[in-house]
Structure formats: structure tokens, C-alpha cells
């Protein structure tokens, strides 16, 4: 066991999740001031001694991502200069992850840039959940613990589904869908998705059989609903019964809420990696907490124990 004290800090993006993690760990959120100067610059003051300690800071880089990243960088700088022994960034939602390759000329790879900036700001380790692509782990030259929400969703869905089938919204979600199908002991199907622009996608084909089955569509992110909603329509046209969705990060931006209301989806389950305002409350949306998974992983990192065994099937 690490002799250093485990200290948990939070940024302003998701204090409710940080509090839930602290409760699971049987600890308190350590005291820090995170606010702004009058011109909008981020102002941070760590109010507790962190010298030599094992520090974890919870911050999702969700909307507004630039502010949340900046807060995180500046808080880490303060922790580093206060001689924290080790700094682990617990980033349930890793913003800017979708730009993870040069798929057009003259575009950035923002996921790599953010990984570099996190390391420069002082991160010794990063812990995150359901990255947009597994390879993003390799963008970090520090340890990156990649966790999954799959067990949380499967525990919720397995009792309510009859004759289930797992559906990947696109080729990128196939690996994730495998994980669900293995745990639900069922077949999977894949939507052939073509993206039109950042708000719209077209489901052009369905590979696999969904007829007479309860479908669960899985993905890492729901942003505008431009992927999920056409997918649910196509599955319905192919004879699926109930249509559920298990999507880890509820970005829920732009026309998402309206699209979900009008869709054929019976229930969309997201996790609390991103804090949701009351404008995102909806009878079709259920939020499951990821706090127990994060707390267990933090405990294990602190004790230098295995994380992967958390996800054994
Ligand atoms: C794309 O590759 C992602 O996995 C998601 O399918 C996508 O980001 C969802 O965005 P939207 O809801 O706007 O289609």
C-alpha cells in the first residue's frame, strides 16, 4: 500500500460525480479554490498541504471544454508547484478526443495535442472512460488507465431485455459492441453509417439480424443524436422490438433533445461522466452512475493493484 495519502480534488465540470466518488472512497473532496479573476482568467489556490501526497483530480472536459481544460492545467500547475507526490488526472470524459487522426488535409489531431498539454501541465497518470478510440491511450507517454462503462450498462439492461441483440452505430463502435455481446451472450449487428456533416449521419445498411429482438445500440458518445436516431429507425424497419441505447458520454448538444423525443428509442441510458442540467431531463433518458467504477479504479491505482481485472468477463 502506498504510504502517501490519497487526496481527491475536483474541478468545476462535474462536482456531483466527484462527491459520489469521494463517498465511495470514504473520503472528502480536498479543499481548493477554483474561480476566475475579473477578466475571466482562471484563478486557483490549493488550500491544503499536498506535499508528497497521491493526488487525484476529477475533471471532465465537457462543455465548455476550453474552460474546463484550462482549469485543469492551472490546477495541476498549482499542485505540481506545491510538490504533490503524484498527480493523476481522472477525466471521465476526454474532450477533443474525436479529432484523433488527420482524416482530411490541414486538420489538427486535437486528442494528441490535449495529451501533450496534460503531460506538460504536470499529469503523472491519466484515468478515463470509453475513449473515442482505444489508440488514444498511445497518445500519452504516461500511464493511461482506460476504464469501461459496459458492466454498469449490462447490469441495468440484462434483466429487462428479451432475446437481445447488440447494435454498433458504426464500424468504430464494433469493438465496444463485442464487449456487450459477450456479456449479454447474444449476437451483434452493425450499422453502415455515412457522416454527412458534424450534425447529420445516414444509416445506409444494417449487417446482422435484429428481427423480433430487443436491440441495444451502443456507442461512446451521443452528441447531436445524428448517429443514434437514424440507427434506431433502420433497426425498427428491420423488425426489432424494443430499442434501447447504452451510450457512455451524454454530450447531448444541438438538436439532440428534440431528436430523442421524436425518435423510436424506448430508452437511452447514459452515464454521469458528463454533468447534465435540468434541460436534459427527459422521460426517455436514464442516467447511471459511473462513480463506483472510478472509485474502485482510484483505490487500485493508489494501492498499485490491477485495473484490468475489474473488467474480466
Ligand atoms: C462517432 O464516431 C462517435 O462514436 C459517435 O457516434 C458520434 O460522436 C455521435 O455524435 P452524434 O450524436 O452527433 O451523431
Short mmCIF file of C-alpha atoms and ligand atoms in Angstrom, two decimals, residues 98 132 169-170 193 195 198-199 201 219-228 259, ligand 1:
data_model
loop_
_atom_site.label_atom_id
_atom_site.label_comp_id
_atom_site.label_asym_id
_atom_site.label_seq_id
_atom_site.Cartn_x
_atom_site.Cartn_y
_atom_site.Cartn_z
CA UNK A 98 -12.97 12.92 -31.70
CA UNK A 132 -13.47 7.60 -28.60
CA UNK A 169 -23.80 2.54 -34.58
CA UNK A 170 -20.82 2.38 -36.94
CA UNK A 193 -23.06 4.83 -41.21
CA UNK A 195 -21.45 11.01 -41.92
CA UNK A 198 -20.99 17.15 -37.84
CA UNK A 199 -24.73 17.11 -37.02
CA UNK A 201 -25.35 10.98 -40.49
CA UNK A 219 -21.66 3.95 -28.66
CA UNK A 220 -19.14 6.07 -26.80
CA UNK A 221 -20.78 9.47 -27.38
CA UNK A 222 -24.17 10.87 -28.17
CA UNK A 223 -23.73 14.47 -29.27
CA UNK A 224 -26.47 15.66 -31.65
CA UNK A 225 -28.17 12.27 -31.93
CA UNK A 226 -27.34 12.31 -35.66
CA UNK A 227 -25.90 8.78 -35.40
CA UNK A 228 -28.30 7.19 -32.92
CA UNK A 259 -34.34 14.27 -31.95
C1 LIG B 1 -18.55 8.77 -33.79
O1 LIG B 1 -17.67 8.12 -34.32
C2 LIG B 1 -18.90 8.61 -32.34
O2 LIG B 1 -18.62 7.36 -31.85
C3 LIG B 1 -20.36 8.96 -32.13
O3 LIG B 1 -21.14 8.07 -32.89
C4 LIG B 1 -20.65 10.37 -32.50
O4 LIG B 1 -19.71 11.24 -31.94
C5 LIG B 1 -22.02 10.76 -32.06
O5 LIG B 1 -22.28 12.06 -32.46
P1 LIG B 1 -23.75 12.44 -32.96
O6 LIG B 1 -24.68 12.13 -31.84
O7 LIG B 1 -23.67 13.94 -33.21
O8 LIG B 1 -24.01 11.66 -34.19
#
